[in-house]
Amino acid sequence: MCSHSKCPVAPMSSAVAPATEPNAMGPKAVELVLIKEQNGVQFTSSTLIRPTQTLAEPQERETWSKKIDFLLSVIGFAVDLANVWRFPYLCYKNGGGAFLVPYLLFMVIAGMPLFYMELALGQFNREGAAGVWKICPILKGNGGRPRPWGAPSCALRPGVSPWSRCTFGWHHPAAVPSQFWVGRQNPEGPTCPTLSRRGVLHLHESHGIDDLGTPRWQLTSCLVLVIVLLYFSLWKGVKTSGKVVWITATMPYAVLFALLLRGLTLPGAVDGIRAYLSVDFRRLCESSVWIDAATQVCFSLGVGFGVLIAFSSYNKFTNNCYRDAVITTSVNSLTSFSSGFVVFSFLGYMAQKHSVPIGDVAKDGPGLIFIIYPEALATLPLSSAWAVVFFIMLLTLGIDSAMGGMESVITGLIDEFQLLHRHRELFTLFIVLATFLLSLFCVTNGGIYVFTLLDHFAAGTSILFGVLIEAIGVAWFYGVRQFSDDIKQMTGQRPSLYWRLCWKFVSPCFLLFVVVVSVVTFRPPHYGAYVFPEWANALGWAIATSSMSMVPVYAAYKLCSLPGSLREKLAYAITPEQDRELVDSGEVRQFRVSDAPAAAPRPLAVSGLKEPRGRVQPLSRRWERPQRPSEHPCTERGRQGGRMKALTERGSRGVECGVRALRGASRQTLV
């Protein structure tokens, strides 16, 4: 037997990688190699193999400075001019208080669930309207649908304020069609509905949409002012826009309250409010009442434009989006209802002043706000001051909507192209300049025709179609169960059965009904007595179908670009990008790619204990998501971190198993 001094013992050579590396994102394999066996003692070397390549850590996403910034931004976008003029008119036309029955019903079963869905979708994925469709890549073409005509509509508002200084030439009876003076006691007074058309828009110098003329310098100046305000509100992202909405979102409420106090003191105001709230339940038997309520719910909340998704993507991951949805939809509905008191108090005053029925004064469309209302303000003491306050309110309402539409475009594109994120100021400047150039068509002599065409086609059936595809993609392809798990991960509580049923069945059926009705009841646009030519209607349908066609076009492109058979292509196309390994193992949430059962995960090899270098098999049907918000699975860091965590745990268990096996072999040798 040799002494210990003369018996060489082979040293244990080991190369152990650091346990934690902040920037290492790829999975790591553990290798345990037998070096030497001496006197029953086995020496091993464990190696933690580093990945050959590492991914760059993604840039942290900015968030709202305060929770109230987000709420004001969403409220400012959702509460627009449609709440001020369209809802009161629809309520009056469709049975007064009886109209609230279908309106509130559709708001609860469809409006609030869709609003909640978009807020949760953007907050969990933390990307714009196009990026969130990583949950179902085949529907990425649905993307965001902004409202680029929000800026020109803002430009048309500041200029419509010369009512208080109406001259004889503009409101002379000879210059006005006779039907406008029927029943009026004082045709010489400042009650001219053509003031806006002749004195501001110069519509009499245009013969139609094919004769637009040149841009008016007055309206162009207003447009430049709006564009400058929009740029400096958006150029730094939500850090600046979140401060602007403190003024633009709260100003309309202050003005509406002041106008309500003034309107209630006018003669005839009570008659107007009584007409607004008169209940006629017999009107509920008419299908047009339910159709008007359904379309009003869809458009008043602003779902489908991609704005809610963009705004909520800047929330903190643990924000309570359910509470936000309930608050903002409630504020939206209350604003619509309360604005009716303001509008009809002045309409009752105008009806009594001219001794005509309220039905002859209450008209649908922009004329109610831009003609009737200013005409009423012009008869009040300090009419110029009231006119300035009123049109400032309209301007702030329009700026909020335009800010939301532009932010959805900017957020969607900078999330898709990281190069734009580093140059947000320049990219924002490019977007607002492009919007300015397109808006010049709306400030020409015939610009109101362009605006009417865009408003009729681009914000109609195409928006409803987009919301329908969104609801189907989330509820049926991504799955209500998985979507509910995502919400639980953010808020700590799963949505109740009511919300899940609405997302799965009620909301898609409601949207399908509205889309079909909007197509069946379609009427060509018109502005007053002017009827648009056929080529203009064809152009409008081309604008509407341009966004709708992106869904099937991108779906076809996605299927053609994916490998495998048609069944495998479809499986890849409807599976979230972070769950691609499910398709590789033959499993998808909705069906199996092949009839054979999914292969079981391969165990670690005891001999050498080396993890296979190939694809990591999923530990279960769906890999377990990390719980920490900083590693949520919708970021590349979260996905890699989750896989590395699972692999490390499996590697550790394999090492322990191998060491126990070697120790058992050693004990048998010694025995």
XYZ file of C-alpha atoms in Angstrom:
671
model
C 0.000 0.000 0.000
C 1.467 3.308 -0.915
C 1.548 6.261 1.378
C -0.584 9.227 0.895
C 2.457 11.294 -0.033
C 3.385 8.975 -2.866
C -0.058 8.250 -4.230
C -0.934 10.968 -6.704
C -4.486 12.035 -6.642
C -5.818 13.531 -9.813
C -7.171 16.988 -9.152
C -10.812 17.690 -9.971
C -10.822 19.987 -12.928
C -13.996 21.917 -13.234
C -15.250 24.847 -15.229
C -18.242 26.349 -13.526
C -20.044 29.290 -15.130
C -21.394 32.044 -12.912
C -24.749 31.210 -11.374
C -26.391 34.400 -12.468
C -25.649 36.611 -15.413
C -27.836 39.620 -15.909
C -27.421 39.748 -19.650
C -27.487 36.019 -20.383
C -30.828 35.325 -21.956
C -30.453 31.920 -23.614
C -30.984 28.489 -22.007
C -27.948 26.801 -20.403
C -27.020 23.101 -20.525
C -25.400 21.317 -17.565
C -22.702 18.703 -18.305
C -21.378 16.334 -15.600
C -18.333 14.319 -16.787
C -16.588 11.454 -14.915
C -12.870 12.286 -14.592
C -11.352 9.477 -12.519
C -12.279 6.760 -10.027
C -9.816 5.972 -7.221
C -10.420 3.766 -4.148
C -14.127 3.838 -4.809
C -14.180 7.628 -4.956
C -15.321 9.149 -8.219
C -14.213 12.607 -9.289
C -16.481 14.508 -11.632
C -16.430 17.822 -13.442
C -19.582 19.895 -13.900
C -19.764 22.483 -16.632
C -22.439 25.083 -17.208
C -22.347 25.597 -20.948
C -22.887 29.168 -22.032
C -25.029 29.947 -25.040
C -23.195 30.979 -28.151
C -25.286 34.106 -28.593
C -27.152 36.395 -26.244
C -30.049 38.663 -27.003
C -29.924 42.364 -26.246
C -31.982 43.363 -23.269
C -35.097 45.220 -24.448
C -35.582 48.822 -23.538
C -37.901 49.479 -20.627
C -41.276 50.835 -21.710
C -42.267 54.216 -20.382
C -45.348 54.508 -18.204
C -47.784 57.223 -17.256
C -46.476 59.622 -14.635
C -49.731 59.345 -12.684
C -52.783 57.144 -12.858
C -54.999 60.196 -13.387
C -53.065 61.020 -16.588
C -54.205 57.752 -18.124
C -57.805 58.159 -17.002
C -58.034 61.704 -18.349
C -56.485 60.632 -21.660
C -58.983 57.800 -22.111
C -61.925 59.975 -21.043
C -60.771 62.795 -23.305
C -60.617 60.466 -26.291
C -63.899 58.644 -25.600
C -65.869 61.824 -24.837
C -65.989 63.686 -28.139
C -68.431 65.753 -30.168
C -70.710 62.762 -30.700
C -71.501 62.853 -26.992
C -72.450 66.530 -27.214
C -74.634 66.562 -30.321
C -75.517 63.035 -31.486
C -76.659 61.328 -28.290
C -79.108 64.097 -27.238
C -80.634 64.145 -30.705
C -80.981 60.339 -30.843
C -82.531 60.324 -27.404
C -85.087 62.944 -28.448
C -85.825 61.255 -31.780
C -86.231 57.727 -30.407
C -88.718 58.165 -27.598
C -86.839 60.336 -25.115
C -86.184 58.462 -21.900
C -87.275 55.199 -23.528
C -84.117 55.338 -25.655
C -82.082 54.814 -22.488
C -83.403 51.236 -22.227
C -81.655 49.825 -25.349
C -78.714 52.184 -24.899
C -77.926 51.037 -21.344
C -78.600 47.402 -22.261
C -76.101 47.453 -25.123
C -73.637 49.417 -23.012
C -73.638 46.732 -20.300
C -73.588 43.607 -22.483
C -71.295 44.860 -25.262
C -69.816 48.320 -24.738
C -68.222 47.799 -21.324
C -66.918 44.258 -22.079
C -65.266 45.425 -25.311
C -63.798 48.473 -23.573
C -62.478 46.255 -20.762
C -61.053 43.806 -23.291
C -59.044 46.454 -25.144
C -57.614 47.948 -21.950
C -56.534 44.522 -20.685
C -55.150 43.511 -24.080
C -52.898 46.551 -24.349
C -51.786 46.507 -20.710
C -50.762 42.840 -20.695
C -48.922 42.818 -24.020
C -47.508 46.350 -23.572
C -47.560 47.047 -27.292
C -49.627 48.988 -29.785
C -52.636 47.810 -31.756
C -50.525 45.854 -34.263
C -48.040 44.342 -31.807
C -50.672 42.824 -29.539
C -51.599 40.367 -32.273
C -48.625 38.236 -31.366
C -51.332 36.356 -29.477
C -52.810 35.373 -32.854
C -50.383 36.244 -35.682
C -52.833 35.518 -38.496
C -54.972 38.522 -37.434
C -52.159 41.049 -37.234
C -53.581 42.796 -40.278
C -56.461 43.974 -38.113
C -54.038 46.484 -36.545
C -55.033 49.936 -35.375
C -57.499 52.150 -37.224
C -56.693 55.790 -36.456
C -58.749 58.874 -37.265
C -56.400 61.093 -39.271
C -59.232 63.519 -40.068
C -59.431 64.610 -36.428
C -57.064 67.515 -37.095
C -59.035 69.074 -39.956
C -62.234 68.755 -37.975
C -60.542 70.742 -35.204
C -59.509 73.374 -37.705
C -63.088 73.912 -38.822
C -64.202 74.844 -35.303
C -62.325 77.966 -34.210
C -63.377 79.882 -37.287
C -67.131 79.486 -36.821
C -67.468 82.323 -34.327
C -68.619 85.473 -36.169
C -72.294 84.964 -35.275
C -72.273 87.903 -32.897
C -71.111 90.220 -35.678
C -73.329 88.927 -38.480
C -73.711 91.545 -41.219
C -76.728 92.251 -43.380
C -75.273 90.666 -46.460
C -74.842 87.244 -44.878
C -78.256 86.870 -43.319
C -80.429 88.737 -45.775
C -83.539 86.702 -46.711
C -82.645 86.953 -50.387
C -79.436 85.022 -49.729
C -81.149 82.273 -47.792
C -83.565 79.593 -49.049
C -87.143 80.309 -48.054
C -87.565 77.130 -46.000
C -85.172 78.469 -43.366
C -87.468 81.386 -42.582
C -90.758 79.504 -42.314
C -92.480 80.418 -39.050
C -89.772 82.845 -37.961
C -90.895 86.209 -36.668
C -87.719 88.129 -37.367
C -86.015 87.138 -40.596
C -83.774 90.173 -40.303
C -82.225 88.913 -37.052
C -78.978 87.023 -36.797
C -80.560 83.626 -37.381
C -78.790 82.779 -40.594
C -77.908 79.121 -41.134
C -75.810 80.053 -44.146
C -73.368 82.152 -42.138
C -71.167 79.138 -41.559
C -71.391 78.098 -45.191
C -70.846 81.482 -46.797
C -68.898 83.551 -44.286
C -66.584 80.872 -42.917
C -66.446 77.882 -45.264
C -67.208 79.839 -48.472
C -69.187 76.842 -49.588
C -71.039 78.935 -52.154
C -67.790 79.169 -54.137
C -67.716 75.388 -54.629
C -70.102 73.412 -56.821
C -69.312 70.046 -55.215
C -66.569 67.635 -54.289
C -65.175 67.858 -57.814
C -64.695 71.630 -57.363
C -62.786 71.998 -54.099
C -60.863 75.165 -54.852
C -57.826 76.338 -52.913
C -57.345 76.137 -49.132
C -58.783 79.095 -47.207
C -56.011 80.966 -45.429
C -58.183 81.546 -42.351
C -58.943 77.862 -41.899
C -55.387 76.910 -42.851
C -54.109 79.161 -40.064
C -56.397 77.392 -37.618
C -55.142 74.062 -38.926
C -51.515 75.114 -38.392
C -52.365 76.090 -34.814
C -53.956 72.699 -34.189
C -50.993 70.845 -35.740
C -48.498 72.758 -33.578
C -50.509 71.986 -30.456
C -50.693 68.325 -31.408
C -46.972 68.024 -32.048
C -45.867 69.535 -28.758
C -48.466 67.415 -26.978
C -47.140 64.165 -28.464
C -43.444 64.613 -29.194
C -42.270 63.255 -25.810
C -44.877 60.529 -25.562
C -47.192 60.056 -22.623
C -45.000 62.225 -20.430
C -46.219 65.326 -22.284
C -49.661 64.203 -23.470
C -50.481 63.161 -19.918
C -50.066 66.785 -18.823
C -51.982 68.303 -21.732
C -55.126 66.310 -20.969
C -55.385 68.018 -17.599
C -56.666 70.993 -19.614
C -58.193 69.462 -22.733
C -60.149 66.748 -20.890
C -61.430 68.908 -18.024
C -62.237 72.110 -19.940
C -65.368 70.667 -21.658
C -66.924 69.776 -18.306
C -66.356 73.248 -16.900
C -67.882 74.841 -20.010
C -70.840 72.438 -20.080
C -71.586 73.225 -16.440
C -71.455 76.984 -17.112
C -73.705 76.626 -20.169
C -76.134 74.486 -18.190
C -76.461 77.157 -15.503
C -77.041 79.788 -18.181
C -79.429 77.641 -20.198
C -81.682 76.861 -17.242
C -82.343 80.579 -16.781
C -83.569 81.068 -20.375
C -87.285 81.179 -21.244
C -88.476 77.934 -22.802
C -85.648 75.869 -21.279
C -88.086 73.756 -19.258
C -90.047 72.908 -22.406
C -86.879 71.805 -24.127
C -85.803 69.568 -21.233
C -89.304 68.118 -21.018
C -89.130 67.205 -24.714
C -85.702 65.641 -24.133
C -86.922 63.421 -21.294
C -90.391 62.599 -22.615
C -90.925 58.834 -22.498
C -92.607 56.960 -25.340
C -92.151 53.239 -24.764
C -94.060 52.440 -27.936
C -90.990 53.482 -29.910
C -89.152 50.448 -28.511
C -91.153 48.298 -30.915
C -89.325 49.918 -33.828
C -86.081 48.302 -34.982
C -84.527 51.679 -35.855
C -84.423 52.610 -32.160
C -82.361 49.547 -31.284
C -80.092 50.061 -34.284
C -79.414 53.671 -33.305
C -78.637 52.605 -29.729
C -76.230 49.877 -30.888
C -74.290 52.135 -33.253
C -74.137 54.933 -30.679
C -72.614 52.576 -28.088
C -69.974 51.361 -30.546
C -68.834 54.785 -31.679
C -69.165 56.755 -28.446
C -66.697 54.531 -26.547
C -64.025 54.638 -29.250
C -63.350 50.884 -29.411
C -61.722 49.575 -32.569
C -59.516 52.595 -33.287
C -56.472 51.146 -31.506
C -56.309 54.144 -29.167
C -57.405 52.326 -26.012
C -54.827 49.596 -26.652
C -52.074 52.179 -27.191
C -52.963 54.168 -24.065
C -53.235 51.109 -21.810
C -49.917 49.730 -23.062
C -48.201 52.478 -21.056
C -49.859 51.392 -17.801
C -48.004 49.575 -15.072
C -48.364 45.834 -15.419
C -50.291 45.466 -12.165
C -52.734 48.293 -12.862
C -56.410 47.501 -12.179
C -57.737 47.808 -15.735
C -61.146 46.483 -14.682
C -61.739 49.476 -12.443
C -60.525 51.817 -15.187
C -62.996 50.332 -17.675
C -65.939 50.753 -15.313
C -64.978 54.351 -14.429
C -64.383 55.589 -17.972
C -67.456 53.974 -19.532
C -69.630 55.335 -16.732
C -68.210 58.832 -17.187
C -68.781 58.569 -20.931
C -72.451 57.620 -20.541
C -73.110 60.252 -17.880
C -71.504 62.917 -20.061
C -73.715 61.976 -23.001
C -76.847 62.064 -20.873
C -76.035 65.303 -19.041
C -75.060 67.148 -22.230
C -78.641 66.652 -23.387
C -79.841 69.013 -20.666
C -77.454 71.682 -21.939
C -78.409 71.228 -25.584
C -82.172 71.060 -25.130
C -82.347 73.961 -22.697
C -81.032 76.162 -25.518
C -83.188 74.409 -28.133
C -86.292 75.093 -26.033
C -85.242 78.727 -25.834
C -84.784 78.933 -29.620
C -88.136 77.219 -30.270
C -89.964 79.690 -28.035
C -88.115 82.667 -29.478
C -89.150 81.808 -33.048
C -92.506 80.240 -32.149
C -91.748 76.926 -33.819
C -91.914 73.338 -32.501
C -88.732 71.951 -30.967
C -88.658 69.311 -33.691
C -88.016 72.058 -36.272
C -85.000 73.268 -34.305
C -83.473 69.935 -33.207
C -81.529 68.649 -36.203
C -79.005 65.854 -36.479
C -75.404 66.306 -37.507
C -72.859 69.089 -37.048
C -75.479 71.731 -37.826
C -76.891 71.332 -34.319
C -73.581 72.445 -32.796
C -72.159 74.724 -35.477
C -75.366 76.530 -36.503
C -78.217 76.240 -34.002
C -76.136 76.509 -30.856
C -74.034 79.517 -31.943
C -77.221 81.173 -33.129
C -78.652 80.803 -29.633
C -75.484 82.154 -28.025
C -75.566 85.189 -30.315
C -78.861 86.329 -28.765
C -77.464 86.375 -25.215
C -75.784 89.269 -23.425
C -71.986 89.077 -23.759
C -72.507 86.841 -26.765
C -68.884 87.169 -27.920
C -67.566 85.862 -24.603
C -69.995 82.925 -24.634
C -69.056 82.125 -28.242
C -65.330 82.067 -27.413
C -65.889 79.784 -24.414
C -68.153 77.481 -26.397
C -65.769 77.017 -29.311
C -62.808 76.531 -26.983
C -64.760 73.609 -25.574
C -65.279 72.190 -29.062
C -61.602 72.699 -29.846
C -60.465 70.798 -26.755
C -62.881 67.964 -27.541
C -61.427 67.696 -31.034
C -57.798 67.903 -29.878
C -58.307 65.027 -27.449
C -59.681 62.831 -30.222
C -56.906 63.833 -32.628
C -54.244 63.166 -29.984
C -55.619 59.683 -29.438
C -55.722 58.890 -33.147
C -52.152 60.042 -33.737
C -50.831 58.304 -30.621
C -52.250 54.995 -31.818
C -50.340 55.373 -35.113
C -47.098 56.464 -33.445
C -47.192 53.774 -30.762
C -48.054 51.016 -33.216
C -45.197 51.857 -35.572
C -42.454 52.489 -33.007
C -43.309 49.181 -31.346
C -42.887 47.393 -34.664
C -39.713 49.256 -35.685
C -37.334 49.930 -32.799
C -35.334 52.373 -34.933
C -38.254 54.790 -34.777
C -38.308 54.550 -30.988
C -34.888 56.184 -30.777
C -36.086 59.079 -32.943
C -39.600 59.580 -31.644
C -39.476 63.392 -31.942
C -38.615 63.281 -35.648
C -41.115 60.524 -36.342
C -43.863 62.444 -34.546
C -43.008 65.497 -36.651
C -43.319 63.386 -39.797
C -46.742 62.084 -38.727
C -48.167 65.522 -37.927
C -46.789 67.014 -41.159
C -48.342 64.199 -43.183
C -51.617 64.797 -41.363
C -51.376 68.512 -42.132
C -50.895 67.902 -45.850
C -53.831 65.497 -46.014
C -55.974 67.887 -43.985
C -55.533 70.699 -46.490
C -58.258 69.072 -48.607
C -60.693 69.691 -45.746
C -60.026 73.438 -45.474
C -60.730 74.290 -49.116
C -63.952 75.886 -50.330
C -65.485 72.434 -50.775
C -63.636 70.883 -47.834
C -66.827 70.101 -45.979
C -67.657 67.602 -48.736
C -64.345 65.802 -48.192
C -64.905 65.807 -44.448
C -68.425 64.401 -44.844
C -67.182 61.653 -47.172
C -64.439 60.596 -44.751
C -66.724 60.712 -41.756
C -69.354 58.599 -43.512
C -67.112 55.840 -44.891
C -63.898 55.701 -42.870
C -65.630 55.711 -39.470
C -68.521 53.396 -40.242
C -68.646 49.764 -41.248
C -64.859 49.406 -41.360
C -64.533 50.239 -37.660
C -67.315 47.826 -36.698
C -65.690 45.096 -38.793
C -62.375 45.677 -37.039
C -63.944 45.356 -33.586
C -65.709 42.145 -34.670
C -62.423 40.571 -35.820
C -60.782 41.712 -32.585
C -63.477 40.103 -30.435
C -63.299 36.829 -32.383
C -59.496 36.746 -32.250
C -59.311 37.257 -28.497
C -62.298 35.121 -27.460
C -62.038 32.210 -29.888
C -58.451 31.976 -31.181
C -56.480 33.178 -28.166
C -59.134 31.837 -25.813
C -61.201 33.391 -23.045
C -59.567 31.090 -20.490
C -56.053 32.204 -21.374
C -57.166 35.829 -21.581
C -58.683 35.523 -18.109
C -55.424 34.027 -16.825
C -53.573 37.039 -18.215
C -55.913 39.410 -16.390
C -55.491 37.433 -13.167
C -51.738 37.717 -13.523
C -52.091 41.511 -13.733
C -54.832 42.225 -11.220
C -54.734 39.113 -9.034
C -58.356 38.212 -9.813
C -59.964 36.365 -12.692
C -62.852 38.060 -14.493
C -66.250 36.802 -13.390
C -68.393 34.456 -15.431
C -70.422 37.399 -16.707
C -67.448 39.010 -18.462
C -66.274 35.709 -19.904
C -69.700 34.969 -21.373
C -69.896 38.450 -22.864
C -66.489 38.091 -24.510
C -67.206 34.595 -25.793
C -70.766 34.905 -27.081
C -72.643 38.146 -26.445
C -70.171 40.722 -27.786
C -69.330 38.868 -31.055
C -73.027 38.287 -31.767
C -73.810 41.916 -30.999
C -71.041 43.158 -33.304
C -72.089 40.790 -36.084
C -75.617 42.149 -35.816
C -74.415 45.758 -36.011
C -72.122 45.055 -38.988
C -74.908 43.345 -40.949
C -77.364 46.121 -40.132
C -74.883 48.828 -41.134
C -74.435 47.174 -44.538
C -78.128 46.501 -45.127
C -79.257 49.977 -44.090
C -76.450 51.789 -45.900
C -77.402 55.088 -47.496
C -75.130 57.176 -49.705
C -73.791 60.285 -47.979
C -75.186 63.724 -48.638
C -74.600 67.225 -47.336
C -77.850 69.128 -47.202
C -79.363 68.953 -50.653
C -76.046 68.001 -52.264
C -75.807 64.363 -53.404
C -72.348 62.921 -53.947
C -71.554 61.576 -57.428
C -70.977 57.896 -58.083
C -67.211 58.214 -58.288
C -67.142 59.829 -54.849
C -69.137 56.929 -53.382
C -66.744 54.494 -55.069
C -63.811 56.381 -53.548
C -65.464 56.204 -50.141
C -65.944 52.457 -50.379
C -62.310 52.105 -51.449
C -61.272 53.972 -48.286
C -63.521 51.767 -46.153
C -62.399 48.471 -47.692
C -58.709 49.435 -47.631
C -58.554 48.791 -43.891
C -60.905 45.795 -43.930
C -58.965 44.104 -46.736
C -55.789 44.143 -44.651
C -57.164 41.273 -42.548
C -57.499 38.660 -45.343
C -54.450 39.970 -47.225
C -52.133 39.650 -44.238
C -53.674 36.291 -43.290
C -52.887 34.933 -46.759
C -49.344 36.307 -46.564
C -48.823 34.741 -43.141
C -50.026 31.330 -44.265
C -47.802 31.410 -47.348
C -44.701 32.410 -45.357
C -44.991 29.648 -42.728
C -43.461 26.180 -43.223
C -45.213 22.832 -43.207
C -48.538 21.550 -44.431
C -51.692 23.624 -44.488
C -52.740 22.197 -41.132
C -49.370 23.048 -39.611
C -49.422 26.519 -41.177
C -52.802 27.185 -39.615
C -51.588 25.876 -36.275
C -48.598 28.228 -36.291
C -50.759 31.135 -37.453
C -53.293 30.952 -34.614
C -50.859 30.032 -31.826
C -49.276 32.840 -29.761
C -45.658 33.386 -30.699
C -44.418 32.490 -27.201
C -46.122 29.079 -27.439
C -44.589 27.895 -30.702
C -43.137 24.827 -28.976
C -46.686 23.539 -28.578
C -46.995 23.250 -32.333
C -43.616 21.506 -32.532
C -44.825 18.903 -30.036
C -48.090 18.439 -31.943
C -50.364 20.394 -29.625
C -52.331 23.587 -30.030
C -54.905 25.058 -27.700
C -57.763 24.331 -30.071
C -56.650 21.098 -31.796
C -53.748 18.714 -32.408
C -51.651 18.960 -35.528
C -51.503 15.158 -35.858
C -53.604 12.303 -34.593
C -50.684 10.802 -32.687
C -50.363 11.779 -29.033
C -47.833 14.400 -28.139
C -44.355 13.127 -27.419
C -43.365 13.079 -23.763
C -40.489 15.306 -22.655
C -37.139 13.579 -22.956
C -35.346 12.937 -19.641
C -31.790 13.985 -18.995
C -29.197 11.352 -19.904
C -27.639 9.808 -16.783
C -24.500 8.943 -18.703
C -22.729 12.251 -18.889
C -25.914 14.022 -17.685
C -25.870 16.311 -20.664
C -28.962 18.233 -21.638
C -29.814 17.716 -25.327
C -28.738 20.685 -27.395
C -31.952 20.715 -29.405
C -35.275 22.398 -28.680
C -36.373 22.439 -25.072
C -39.464 20.291 -24.645
C -42.343 22.004 -22.842
C -42.812 20.956 -19.237
C -46.572 20.994 -19.733
C -49.212 21.866 -22.302
C -48.464 25.531 -21.757
C -45.233 26.683 -20.130
C -45.636 28.239 -16.730
C -45.582 32.016 -16.834
C -43.382 33.915 -14.394
C -45.231 35.757 -11.683
C -43.116 38.870 -11.516
C -44.339 41.767 -13.674
C -40.805 42.519 -14.844
C -40.624 39.060 -16.434
C -44.099 38.752 -17.871
C -44.142 36.469 -20.910
C -45.007 39.095 -23.522
C -41.494 40.536 -23.621
C -38.509 38.761 -25.073
C -36.775 39.042 -21.731
C -39.699 37.399 -19.973
C -39.940 34.567 -22.484
C -36.235 33.789 -22.354
C -36.188 34.209 -18.598
C -39.061 31.762 -18.177
C -37.418 29.162 -20.397
C -34.037 29.596 -18.681
C -35.686 29.213 -15.292
C -37.429 25.997 -16.326
C -34.277 24.576 -17.907
C -32.113 25.480 -14.922
C -34.520 23.732 -12.559
C -34.523 20.630 -14.748
C -30.729 20.737 -15.027
C -30.354 21.042 -11.280
C -32.661 18.087 -10.693
C -30.680 16.100 -13.250
C -27.372 16.883 -11.541
C -28.752 15.845 -8.163
C -30.107 12.623 -9.652
C -26.779 11.845 -11.287
C -24.778 12.515 -8.127
C -27.099 10.253 -6.129
C -26.659 7.509 -8.739
C -22.873 7.833 -8.643
C -22.837 7.771 -4.861
C -24.984 4.627 -4.880
C -22.547 2.983 -7.303
C -19.648 3.973 -5.073
C -21.270 2.417 -2.018
C -21.878 -0.829 -3.937
C -18.215 -0.899 -5.011
C -17.014 -0.417 -1.427
C -19.313 -3.192 -0.177
